[in-house]
Every structure is written in structure tokens, then in C-alpha cells.
Amino acid sequence: MLHAGAAVRDISPRRPMALYGYPHVERISTGVHDPLLATVIVLRNPGAALVLASLDLLMIEPPYARDLQSAIAEVVGCREAEVFISCTHTHSGPVTSRLIGWQNDPAVPNPDAEYLDFVKAQLATAAGVAAESTIPAELAWTAADATGVGGNRLSAEGITDPECGILALRSSQDREMLAMAVIYGMHPTVLHEDSTLVSADFPYYTRLHIRQHLGQEIPIAYHTAPCGDQSPRRFVTEQTFAEAERLGRKLGSAICQALDDLADAAWQADVQLGARLATVNLPRNPIRPLPEAERLLADYRAQYEQLQRDRAPRAEIRTAECAVFGAEGTLALARTEAHGELDTRLRDYRSAEVQALQISDVCLIGLQGECFVEYALEIKRRAARRTFVVSLVNGELQGYIVTPEAAAAGGYEATNAVFAPESGRGLVSAAVELVE
């Protein structure tokens, strides 16, 4: 018999802090538009316990993620391998990791240790409350079509995945909704560097829409699926809260329709739970020599400036501007390698973990880092059972895991990638094996 509980805690900064997600701009928070949340769902049956945790943060480093897993496992009374922590990837939250590519940017400070301790305490508290509040429950899996919320940011015709996975939980006794997890792959980047308000971006409005539809303040764990090449860039007319609300409610409406369409037979109380881990070695990309990295940056800057002069479409200009950011990251990596410091800086990134959770007849795969959507689609296509994939689970990977095609084409994500596309193939293979 399934038991489930859930809890939410506010992890919004209590004082002005640098917001994380865009380089070169001193973006100190001036207030909180909507609270950043730590959301925890605990599932138990007689044989296992699983914890789904979601943080409204850009990303966290692997050692810190392991620290969080340990804290949660202790309060819940489960194994660390049964704790699944992801970041929603909002670009309007505090700095919580250090990227080598941004290490020389004075506008991007190091993570604040006091804030990281605060997040850990809030998350552990939420986990404890969720574990203590478990009651007999039923669950149902379904999916929504999120077409129109965003798409491929590199090309209007590029590959995308509009599927939004939904795990709904309700009380076995009165059938009141207890909690929900959603899995959707789209960068929460409606808000740009000109916004100085703390925010979860469009996922805030998605959660708001669902709660208003249900008439309940239920915990909703929002998990971002692989979206390294996905964003709302080509779907917004401006970078405003009004646009974040429009897209967030569009996603929320699709989710609510899927919930309304759930048949009573879809709900299950007798479910199997399980967790597995695999470790994947990460082959690195070759590091460009300093002169080559400097030429690459000059070339991308020239392309960006030319598009500005030509008054190209705003999405194309933004893509070119991001390519400049990526080339700056390439130069930072080249300098770090030239100083003999890169191996030391990457000591926590020699391998990556792939996590698999079995929840009834569905698998949830967790990948570290920012992977391109193509890898998630391949996992879902090859998996032996229905599977949803989540990114930035239990840590980041110092940039993107791009496809071979993207690596050949260049641009922001490819030039900013520490690890080779072969890493993506390894993650896919490990995920498929775990599902089997």
C-alpha cells in the first residue's frame, strides 16, 4: 500500500543578493516577485522509500548535492540513492555554483555559504515534514501537450519535445489531491538580466494556475527536463512578467486538462518503488590553445555586431549574443588550462551519476548537467517502459552536453561545453540499462 506526503518551504533570499543566470551585469536583487520554493514529495511502500525534491535554483554543484542528499536521507530514513534532487533552472535566483567559464566575470560572485546553509536547512525541514505527514495514497501518471510554451532556441525548425509528464497523488480515503510532480523541458528564461526581482520565472505561474484550478494549495514539484537547446526565445515578444504569466498559464492549462481527463482506473494504491544509480565517465572536449580561443571570440563578436547593424530578428541577435558568452567561456577554459589549473578545477567532474526511480510502471531518469533534448528523446524512445527524464539532478556539469551536430556547428552551448558529445551517449546507454 502506497503512502505519500509532501511539504514546501520558502528558500527566497532574506537580503539583497546577486541573481544568477546572465553574465556581465551586476544584478543585485531588489525584492521578491514570487517565492523560490523547496518542494519535497515522499513516497513509501513496505519495500522502499523515494524522495522527489525540487529547488527553484539555477543549478548546484555535485558535492553540495551529495550533502543535501545525505541530510534528506537522514531525516526521512532512506538511502541516499533514493533521494532525487533537481533544480528548476530559474535564472532569477541567487548564485549557487561556480562555472569556470564565468570565473573572471566581476558581476558573478561566488556562492554565498550562508545562503547555501539556509537552503539545506529549509530542504531538510521540508523533507522531515513530508516524511512525517505520509498517509495512504493513490497515484496516477499522465502527460500533457505543452506545444507553444517554447521550442528549440537554435533553430525555429529544430527538434523539441512538447511532452510534459505528470505524477498526481491523492488521498486513498477522501480522494483529495495531495501533491503533484511535473516534468517539462524548457529553459525558464523569460526574464532577462534587466529584471532584478527574485522569481521562479514561468514555472511560478504554472504552479499558480494548477492550484487555482484545483482550488487547493498543494505542493507541486516542478522538474525541468533536458533543455540545453530549448527556451521560450522564439515564443515571446518581450522579456516581462506578463509574458512569463502567459506561457506559465499555457503550460498550467495543458496540465489541468490532462488531470481532468484522468480516468478513475488510472489511480493505483498498490505500486512498486525502486531506485538505482550508475556512474558514467565523462570524456572531455579538447581545450583550444589561447590564440585560437581569442580568434574564436573575435569572430563571434563580429557576427553579433553585424546582426545588430542589420537589425536582424531579436531571436537571432540573442542567439549571436549568447554565442559571444560561449566563446568567452572557451577563452576562460583555455586560460585555466594554460595555467595548469583545469584538472584541479574539474576534480569533482570526472564522472557523472545517472539515477533511475521506478514509480509504479513508470521510470524517472535523472541526469546531471544540461543535456540537449535529443538525449532525452533517445532515452524515452529506447527505454523498456514509459520513462520521463529530468535534468540538473544531483548537480551540474560545468556547461552543456551537446549533440555531435551541435558541436560541429558551434555556438554558445557547444563552445561552452567542457565534456564531449560522447558523454551524452554514455548517459543515454546508462539510463536505458537502468530502466531495463
Short mmCIF file of C-alpha atoms in Angstrom, two decimals:
data_model
loop_
_atom_site.label_atom_id
_atom_site.label_comp_id
_atom_site.label_asym_id
_atom_site.label_seq_id
_atom_site.Cartn_x
_atom_site.Cartn_y
_atom_site.Cartn_z
CA MET A 1 0.00 0.00 0.00
CA LEU A 2 1.40 3.38 -1.06
CA HIS A 3 1.86 6.17 1.47
CA ALA A 4 2.69 9.72 0.37
CA GLY A 5 3.42 13.07 1.95
CA ALA A 6 4.66 16.42 0.70
CA ALA A 7 5.84 19.77 2.03
CA VAL A 8 7.10 23.13 0.77
CA ARG A 9 9.49 25.67 2.26
CA ASP A 10 10.42 29.15 1.06
CA ILE A 11 14.09 29.49 0.03
CA SER A 12 13.90 33.09 -1.20
CA PRO A 13 16.92 35.13 -0.09
CA ARG A 14 16.27 37.21 3.05
CA ARG A 15 18.53 40.04 1.89
CA PRO A 16 19.69 41.53 -1.44
CA MET A 17 21.83 39.02 -3.34
CA ALA A 18 23.35 38.69 -6.80
CA LEU A 19 20.99 36.90 -9.19
CA TYR A 20 22.45 34.09 -11.28
CA GLY A 21 21.99 33.27 -14.93
CA TYR A 22 23.37 36.06 -17.10
CA PRO A 23 26.95 37.35 -17.30
CA HIS A 24 28.39 40.87 -17.22
CA VAL A 25 25.53 42.57 -15.36
CA GLU A 26 25.66 43.46 -11.66
CA ARG A 27 22.18 42.14 -10.95
CA ILE A 28 21.51 42.58 -7.24
CA SER A 29 18.02 41.60 -6.17
CA THR A 30 15.71 44.48 -5.27
CA GLY A 31 12.84 42.35 -3.99
CA VAL A 32 10.91 39.11 -4.36
CA HIS A 33 8.30 38.89 -7.10
CA ASP A 34 7.36 35.32 -6.24
CA PRO A 35 8.92 33.00 -3.65
CA LEU A 36 11.59 30.46 -4.55
CA LEU A 37 10.44 27.09 -3.24
CA ALA A 38 11.96 23.87 -1.96
CA THR A 39 9.34 21.20 -2.63
CA VAL A 40 9.61 17.63 -1.35
CA ILE A 41 7.45 14.59 -2.05
CA VAL A 42 7.99 11.37 -0.06
CA LEU A 43 6.65 8.05 -1.34
CA ARG A 44 6.70 4.88 0.76
CA ASN A 45 5.57 1.30 0.42
CA PRO A 46 6.57 -1.70 2.57
CA GLY A 47 9.71 -2.24 0.50
CA ALA A 48 11.15 1.19 -0.29
CA ALA A 49 11.02 4.95 0.13
CA LEU A 50 11.61 7.57 -2.58
CA VAL A 51 12.12 11.31 -2.23
CA LEU A 52 11.45 13.77 -5.07
CA ALA A 53 12.87 17.22 -4.29
CA SER A 54 12.71 20.33 -6.45
CA LEU A 55 14.62 23.57 -5.86
CA ASP A 56 13.87 26.89 -7.54
CA LEU A 57 17.56 27.49 -8.26
CA LEU A 58 19.69 27.67 -11.42
CA MET A 59 21.94 24.72 -10.53
CA ILE A 60 24.01 23.24 -7.70
CA GLU A 61 27.45 21.64 -7.59
CA PRO A 62 27.75 17.84 -7.20
CA PRO A 63 29.44 17.92 -3.74
CA TYR A 64 26.69 20.20 -2.40
CA ALA A 65 24.05 17.94 -3.97
CA ARG A 66 25.54 14.94 -2.14
CA ASP A 67 25.43 16.94 1.09
CA LEU A 68 21.73 17.66 0.52
CA GLN A 69 21.02 14.01 -0.28
CA SER A 70 22.71 12.94 2.95
CA ALA A 71 20.70 15.44 5.00
CA ILE A 72 17.41 14.34 3.44
CA ALA A 73 18.20 10.63 3.78
CA GLU A 74 18.88 11.12 7.47
CA VAL A 75 15.58 12.86 8.26
CA VAL A 76 13.47 10.61 6.01
CA GLY A 77 15.16 7.35 6.96
CA CYS A 78 16.04 6.19 3.46
CA ARG A 79 19.12 5.55 1.33
CA GLU A 80 20.85 8.45 -0.42
CA ALA A 81 20.29 6.64 -3.73
CA GLU A 82 16.56 7.05 -3.10
CA VAL A 83 16.83 10.86 -2.94
CA PHE A 84 16.29 12.65 -6.26
CA ILE A 85 17.05 16.42 -6.23
CA SER A 86 16.63 18.67 -9.26
CA CYS A 87 16.79 22.41 -9.92
CA THR A 88 14.11 24.20 -11.92
CA HIS A 89 16.90 26.27 -13.53
CA THR A 90 15.43 29.70 -12.90
CA HIS A 91 17.79 32.49 -13.95
CA SER A 92 16.39 34.82 -11.28
CA GLY A 93 17.69 33.20 -8.11
CA PRO A 94 20.89 33.53 -6.03
CA VAL A 95 24.32 32.26 -7.11
CA THR A 96 24.63 28.61 -6.06
CA SER A 97 27.51 27.21 -8.14
CA ARG A 98 30.79 28.26 -9.76
CA LEU A 99 31.29 27.95 -13.50
CA ILE A 100 34.83 28.04 -14.84
CA GLY A 101 33.62 29.91 -17.90
CA TRP A 102 32.38 32.79 -15.72
CA GLN A 103 35.19 32.80 -13.16
CA ASN A 104 36.66 36.13 -14.32
CA ASP A 105 33.34 37.97 -14.52
CA PRO A 106 33.23 40.53 -11.68
CA ALA A 107 29.43 40.60 -11.94
CA VAL A 108 29.17 36.93 -10.91
CA PRO A 109 30.31 36.36 -7.30
CA ASN A 110 30.97 33.03 -5.64
CA PRO A 111 28.06 31.28 -3.93
CA ASP A 112 27.14 32.68 -0.54
CA ALA A 113 27.89 29.99 2.09
CA GLU A 114 25.24 31.33 4.46
CA TYR A 115 22.57 31.08 1.76
CA LEU A 116 23.60 27.52 0.87
CA ASP A 117 23.30 26.55 4.54
CA PHE A 118 19.86 28.17 4.62
CA VAL A 119 18.70 26.19 1.57
CA LYS A 120 19.97 22.96 3.13
CA ALA A 121 18.11 23.64 6.38
CA GLN A 122 14.88 24.53 4.59
CA LEU A 123 15.07 21.49 2.32
CA ALA A 124 15.77 19.13 5.23
CA THR A 125 12.85 20.64 7.14
CA ALA A 126 10.54 20.14 4.18
CA ALA A 127 11.72 16.54 3.84
CA GLY A 128 11.09 15.87 7.52
CA VAL A 129 7.59 17.34 7.39
CA ALA A 130 6.78 15.39 4.22
CA ALA A 131 8.01 12.13 5.76
CA GLU A 132 6.04 12.67 8.97
CA SER A 133 2.83 13.52 7.11
CA THR A 134 2.60 10.47 4.82
CA ILE A 135 -0.87 8.94 4.57
CA PRO A 136 -2.38 6.12 2.49
CA ALA A 137 -2.40 7.38 -1.08
CA GLU A 138 -3.01 6.60 -4.73
CA LEU A 139 -1.03 7.80 -7.71
CA ALA A 140 -1.62 8.28 -11.41
CA TRP A 141 0.77 9.03 -14.27
CA THR A 142 -0.30 11.05 -17.30
CA ALA A 143 1.12 13.61 -19.73
CA ALA A 144 0.16 16.93 -21.29
CA ASP A 145 0.98 18.51 -24.65
CA ALA A 146 2.86 21.77 -23.97
CA THR A 147 3.20 22.86 -27.61
CA GLY A 148 3.59 26.62 -27.83
CA VAL A 149 5.28 27.24 -24.49
CA GLY A 150 8.72 27.19 -26.09
CA GLY A 151 10.88 25.30 -28.53
CA ASN A 152 14.35 24.88 -29.98
CA ARG A 153 16.30 28.07 -29.39
CA LEU A 154 18.97 27.36 -32.00
CA SER A 155 16.58 26.94 -34.92
CA ALA A 156 12.87 27.52 -35.48
CA GLU A 157 12.78 24.11 -37.19
CA GLY A 158 14.94 22.40 -34.57
CA ILE A 159 13.99 19.34 -32.54
CA THR A 160 11.78 19.86 -29.49
CA ASP A 161 9.78 17.76 -27.04
CA PRO A 162 6.35 19.14 -26.08
CA GLU A 163 5.53 16.29 -23.67
CA CYS A 164 5.02 17.27 -20.03
CA GLY A 165 4.99 14.32 -17.64
CA ILE A 166 2.65 14.45 -14.65
CA LEU A 167 2.66 12.40 -11.44
CA ALA A 168 -0.50 13.06 -9.42
CA LEU A 169 -1.03 11.91 -5.83
CA ARG A 170 -4.28 11.82 -3.89
CA SER A 171 -5.56 10.52 -0.56
CA SER A 172 -6.93 6.98 -0.66
CA GLN A 173 -9.55 7.92 1.92
CA ASP A 174 -11.21 11.07 0.56
CA ARG A 175 -9.54 11.33 -2.88
CA GLU A 176 -8.37 14.85 -2.17
CA MET A 177 -5.26 15.80 -4.14
CA LEU A 178 -2.09 15.59 -2.03
CA ALA A 179 0.71 16.69 -4.33
CA MET A 180 1.98 16.63 -7.87
CA ALA A 181 5.23 16.41 -9.80
CA VAL A 182 5.56 17.77 -13.33
CA ILE A 183 8.43 17.21 -15.80
CA TYR A 184 8.84 19.64 -18.70
CA GLY A 185 11.92 20.65 -20.67
CA MET A 186 12.13 24.39 -21.30
CA HIS A 187 14.61 27.00 -20.06
CA PRO A 188 12.91 29.33 -17.54
CA THR A 189 14.42 32.38 -19.25
CA VAL A 190 11.50 34.65 -20.00
CA LEU A 191 13.06 37.08 -17.52
CA HIS A 192 16.43 38.50 -18.56
CA GLU A 193 19.23 40.46 -16.96
CA ASP A 194 17.16 43.67 -16.73
CA SER A 195 14.91 42.03 -14.09
CA THR A 196 16.19 42.38 -10.53
CA LEU A 197 13.30 40.63 -8.78
CA VAL A 198 13.70 37.14 -7.35
CA SER A 199 11.44 34.78 -9.32
CA ALA A 200 10.92 31.19 -10.43
CA ASP A 201 10.05 32.61 -13.89
CA PHE A 202 7.19 30.97 -15.82
CA PRO A 203 7.02 27.81 -13.62
CA TYR A 204 5.68 30.06 -10.84
CA TYR A 205 2.62 30.82 -12.95
CA THR A 206 2.26 27.17 -13.94
CA ARG A 207 2.02 26.16 -10.30
CA LEU A 208 -0.31 29.07 -9.57
CA HIS A 209 -2.62 28.08 -12.42
CA ILE A 210 -2.82 24.45 -11.27
CA ARG A 211 -3.56 25.44 -7.67
CA GLN A 212 -6.28 27.85 -8.78
CA HIS A 213 -7.80 25.17 -10.99
CA LEU A 214 -7.81 22.61 -8.19
CA GLY A 215 -8.81 25.10 -5.50
CA GLN A 216 -6.03 23.75 -3.28
CA GLU A 217 -2.60 24.94 -2.16
CA ILE A 218 -0.98 21.59 -2.93
CA PRO A 219 2.80 21.09 -3.18
CA ILE A 220 3.90 20.91 -6.82
CA ALA A 221 7.43 19.68 -7.52
CA TYR A 222 8.48 21.21 -10.85
CA HIS A 223 11.26 19.24 -12.55
CA THR A 224 12.97 20.63 -15.65
CA ALA A 225 13.61 18.04 -18.35
CA PRO A 226 16.72 18.24 -20.58
CA CYS A 227 16.52 21.60 -22.35
CA GLY A 228 20.07 22.56 -23.26
CA ASP A 229 18.81 23.69 -26.66
CA GLN A 230 15.26 24.65 -25.61
CA SER A 231 13.87 28.01 -24.48
CA PRO A 232 10.98 30.46 -24.97
CA ARG A 233 13.30 32.70 -27.04
CA ARG A 234 11.26 32.38 -30.24
CA PHE A 235 7.90 32.39 -28.43
CA VAL A 236 7.96 35.68 -26.50
CA THR A 237 7.56 39.25 -27.69
CA GLU A 238 9.28 40.74 -24.65
CA GLN A 239 11.09 39.59 -21.51
CA THR A 240 8.42 40.53 -18.95
CA PHE A 241 6.41 39.01 -16.13
CA ALA A 242 3.34 39.34 -18.34
CA GLU A 243 4.96 37.02 -20.87
CA ALA A 244 6.09 34.66 -18.11
CA GLU A 245 2.49 34.51 -16.92
CA ARG A 246 1.15 33.90 -20.42
CA LEU A 247 3.48 30.95 -21.03
CA GLY A 248 3.25 29.61 -17.48
CA ARG A 249 -0.54 29.58 -17.58
CA LYS A 250 -0.48 27.99 -21.02
CA LEU A 251 1.53 25.10 -19.58
CA GLY A 252 -0.67 25.02 -16.48
CA SER A 253 -3.81 24.84 -18.62
CA ALA A 254 -2.46 21.86 -20.55
CA ILE A 255 -1.60 20.10 -17.28
CA CYS A 256 -5.03 20.77 -15.81
CA GLN A 257 -6.72 19.38 -18.92
CA ALA A 258 -4.68 16.19 -18.61
CA LEU A 259 -5.67 15.91 -14.94
CA ASP A 260 -9.35 16.42 -15.78
CA ASP A 261 -9.11 13.66 -18.38
CA LEU A 262 -7.71 11.09 -15.93
CA ALA A 263 -9.91 8.02 -15.71
CA ASP A 264 -10.63 6.60 -12.27
CA ALA A 265 -8.94 3.35 -13.31
CA ALA A 266 -5.65 5.26 -13.74
CA TRP A 267 -5.25 5.64 -9.96
CA GLN A 268 -3.21 2.96 -8.16
CA ALA A 269 -2.55 2.27 -4.49
CA ASP A 270 -0.51 -0.92 -4.84
CA VAL A 271 2.64 0.29 -6.59
CA GLN A 272 6.26 -0.75 -6.86
CA LEU A 273 9.00 1.69 -5.86
CA GLY A 274 12.71 1.35 -6.55
CA ALA A 275 15.93 3.30 -7.11
CA ARG A 276 19.16 2.58 -8.97
CA LEU A 277 22.35 4.52 -9.71
CA ALA A 278 25.00 4.23 -12.42
CA THR A 279 28.27 6.10 -12.92
CA VAL A 280 29.38 7.31 -16.35
CA ASN A 281 32.86 8.50 -17.28
CA LEU A 282 32.89 11.90 -19.00
CA PRO A 283 35.35 12.34 -21.89
CA ARG A 284 36.42 15.97 -22.19
CA ASN A 285 36.41 18.20 -25.21
CA PRO A 286 39.88 19.25 -26.38
CA ILE A 287 40.88 22.61 -24.92
CA ARG A 288 41.66 25.20 -27.61
CA PRO A 289 45.05 26.92 -27.50
CA LEU A 290 44.86 30.50 -26.26
CA PRO A 291 45.39 32.17 -29.67
CA GLU A 292 42.65 30.05 -31.23
CA ALA A 293 40.25 30.83 -28.37
CA GLU A 294 40.95 34.54 -28.77
CA ARG A 295 40.26 34.38 -32.53
CA LEU A 296 37.01 32.50 -31.92
CA LEU A 297 35.80 35.20 -29.52
CA ALA A 298 36.70 37.94 -32.02
CA ASP A 299 34.80 36.14 -34.78
CA TYR A 300 31.64 35.70 -32.67
CA ARG A 301 31.75 39.33 -31.56
CA ALA A 302 31.97 40.45 -35.19
CA GLN A 303 28.98 38.27 -36.15
CA TYR A 304 26.92 39.64 -33.26
CA GLU A 305 27.73 43.24 -34.11
CA GLN A 306 26.88 42.66 -37.78
CA LEU A 307 23.45 41.25 -36.89
CA GLN A 308 22.81 44.31 -34.73
CA ARG A 309 23.72 46.63 -37.61
CA ASP A 310 21.47 44.64 -39.95
CA ARG A 311 18.59 44.82 -37.45
CA ALA A 312 18.11 41.07 -37.62
CA PRO A 313 15.22 39.40 -35.77
CA ARG A 314 15.60 39.68 -31.98
CA ALA A 315 15.86 35.89 -31.52
CA GLU A 316 18.78 35.73 -33.97
CA ILE A 317 20.53 38.63 -32.25
CA ARG A 318 20.10 36.99 -28.86
CA THR A 319 21.45 33.68 -30.18
CA ALA A 320 24.52 35.51 -31.54
CA GLU A 321 25.00 37.38 -28.25
CA CYS A 322 24.90 34.09 -26.34
CA ALA A 323 27.49 32.71 -28.77
CA VAL A 324 29.78 35.52 -27.59
CA PHE A 325 29.18 34.41 -24.00
CA GLY A 326 30.11 30.86 -25.00
CA ALA A 327 33.32 32.00 -26.68
CA GLU A 328 34.22 33.92 -23.53
CA GLY A 329 33.79 30.63 -21.67
CA THR A 330 36.09 28.93 -24.19
CA LEU A 331 38.74 31.57 -23.53
CA ALA A 332 38.37 31.15 -19.76
CA LEU A 333 38.86 27.39 -20.12
CA ALA A 334 41.92 27.94 -22.32
CA ARG A 335 43.46 30.29 -19.78
CA THR A 336 42.72 27.89 -16.91
CA GLU A 337 44.38 25.07 -18.85
CA ALA A 338 47.37 27.27 -19.73
CA HIS A 339 47.85 28.00 -16.02
CA GLY A 340 47.77 24.28 -15.25
CA GLU A 341 44.65 24.59 -13.07
CA LEU A 342 41.93 22.89 -15.12
CA ASP A 343 42.39 19.37 -13.75
CA THR A 344 42.12 20.69 -10.21
CA ARG A 345 39.00 22.71 -11.01
CA LEU A 346 37.36 19.66 -12.58
CA ARG A 347 38.22 17.16 -9.84
CA ASP A 348 34.52 16.76 -8.94
CA TYR A 349 33.52 16.19 -12.58
CA ARG A 350 35.48 13.12 -13.67
CA SER A 351 32.25 11.13 -13.85
CA ALA A 352 28.52 11.71 -13.66
CA GLU A 353 25.74 9.85 -11.93
CA VAL A 354 22.61 8.67 -13.67
CA GLN A 355 19.71 7.99 -11.31
CA ALA A 356 16.63 5.91 -12.07
CA LEU A 357 13.48 5.77 -9.97
CA GLN A 358 10.72 3.25 -10.54
CA ILE A 359 7.32 4.63 -9.55
CA SER A 360 4.64 2.09 -10.43
CA ASP A 361 5.12 1.12 -14.10
CA VAL A 362 6.95 4.36 -15.00
CA CYS A 363 10.64 5.24 -14.67
CA LEU A 364 12.04 8.65 -13.82
CA ILE A 365 15.59 9.19 -15.07
CA GLY A 366 17.79 11.87 -13.53
CA LEU A 367 20.74 13.27 -15.49
CA GLN A 368 23.33 15.65 -14.11
CA GLY A 369 24.10 18.77 -16.11
CA GLU A 370 22.34 20.49 -19.00
CA CYS A 371 21.77 17.95 -21.76
CA PHE A 372 20.28 18.62 -25.17
CA VAL A 373 16.70 17.45 -25.67
CA GLU A 374 17.81 14.89 -28.26
CA TYR A 375 19.32 12.76 -25.48
CA ALA A 376 16.07 12.75 -23.50
CA LEU A 377 14.10 11.77 -26.60
CA GLU A 378 16.51 8.91 -27.31
CA ILE A 379 16.16 7.61 -23.75
CA LYS A 380 12.38 7.73 -23.98
CA ARG A 381 12.47 6.02 -27.38
CA ARG A 382 14.79 3.20 -26.27
CA ALA A 383 13.53 2.63 -22.73
CA ALA A 384 11.80 -0.67 -21.99
CA ARG A 385 8.95 1.08 -20.20
CA ARG A 386 7.39 4.53 -20.13
CA THR A 387 10.06 6.98 -18.99
CA PHE A 388 10.40 10.66 -18.20
CA VAL A 389 13.80 12.37 -18.00
CA VAL A 390 14.87 15.19 -15.66
CA SER A 391 17.99 17.36 -15.98
CA LEU A 392 20.25 19.01 -13.40
CA VAL A 393 19.60 16.15 -10.99
CA ASN A 394 22.10 15.97 -8.13
CA GLY A 395 24.43 18.52 -9.69
CA GLU A 396 25.63 20.38 -12.79
CA LEU A 397 28.43 19.55 -15.25
CA GLN A 398 30.16 22.89 -15.88
CA GLY A 399 28.13 23.55 -19.00
CA TYR A 400 26.24 21.63 -21.67
CA ILE A 401 26.21 18.11 -23.05
CA VAL A 402 25.59 18.83 -26.73
CA THR A 403 25.00 16.58 -29.72
CA PRO A 404 27.74 15.87 -32.30
CA GLU A 405 25.82 18.02 -34.78
CA ALA A 406 25.74 20.96 -32.39
CA ALA A 407 29.43 20.52 -31.60
CA ALA A 408 30.22 20.77 -35.31
CA ALA A 409 28.03 23.85 -35.76
CA GLY A 410 29.50 25.78 -32.81
CA GLY A 411 27.64 28.49 -30.94
CA TYR A 412 27.01 29.20 -27.27
CA GLU A 413 26.25 25.74 -25.94
CA ALA A 414 28.98 23.94 -27.92
CA THR A 415 31.78 26.39 -27.19
CA ASN A 416 30.74 26.41 -23.53
CA ALA A 417 30.82 22.60 -23.21
CA VAL A 418 33.59 21.05 -21.14
CA PHE A 419 32.60 17.49 -21.99
CA ALA A 420 32.42 15.84 -25.41
CA PRO A 421 29.21 14.64 -27.10
CA GLU A 422 30.34 11.07 -26.36
CA SER A 423 29.40 11.86 -22.76
CA GLY A 424 25.78 12.18 -23.86
CA ARG A 425 25.87 8.77 -25.49
CA GLY A 426 27.23 7.30 -22.27
CA LEU A 427 24.47 8.91 -20.22
CA VAL A 428 21.83 7.54 -22.60
CA SER A 429 23.23 4.00 -22.50
CA ALA A 430 23.42 4.02 -18.71
CA ALA A 431 19.84 5.31 -18.45
CA VAL A 432 18.46 2.66 -20.77
CA GLU A 433 20.27 -0.09 -18.84
CA LEU A 434 18.92 1.21 -15.53
CA VAL A 435 15.37 1.17 -16.86
CA GLU A 436 15.81 -2.43 -18.01
#
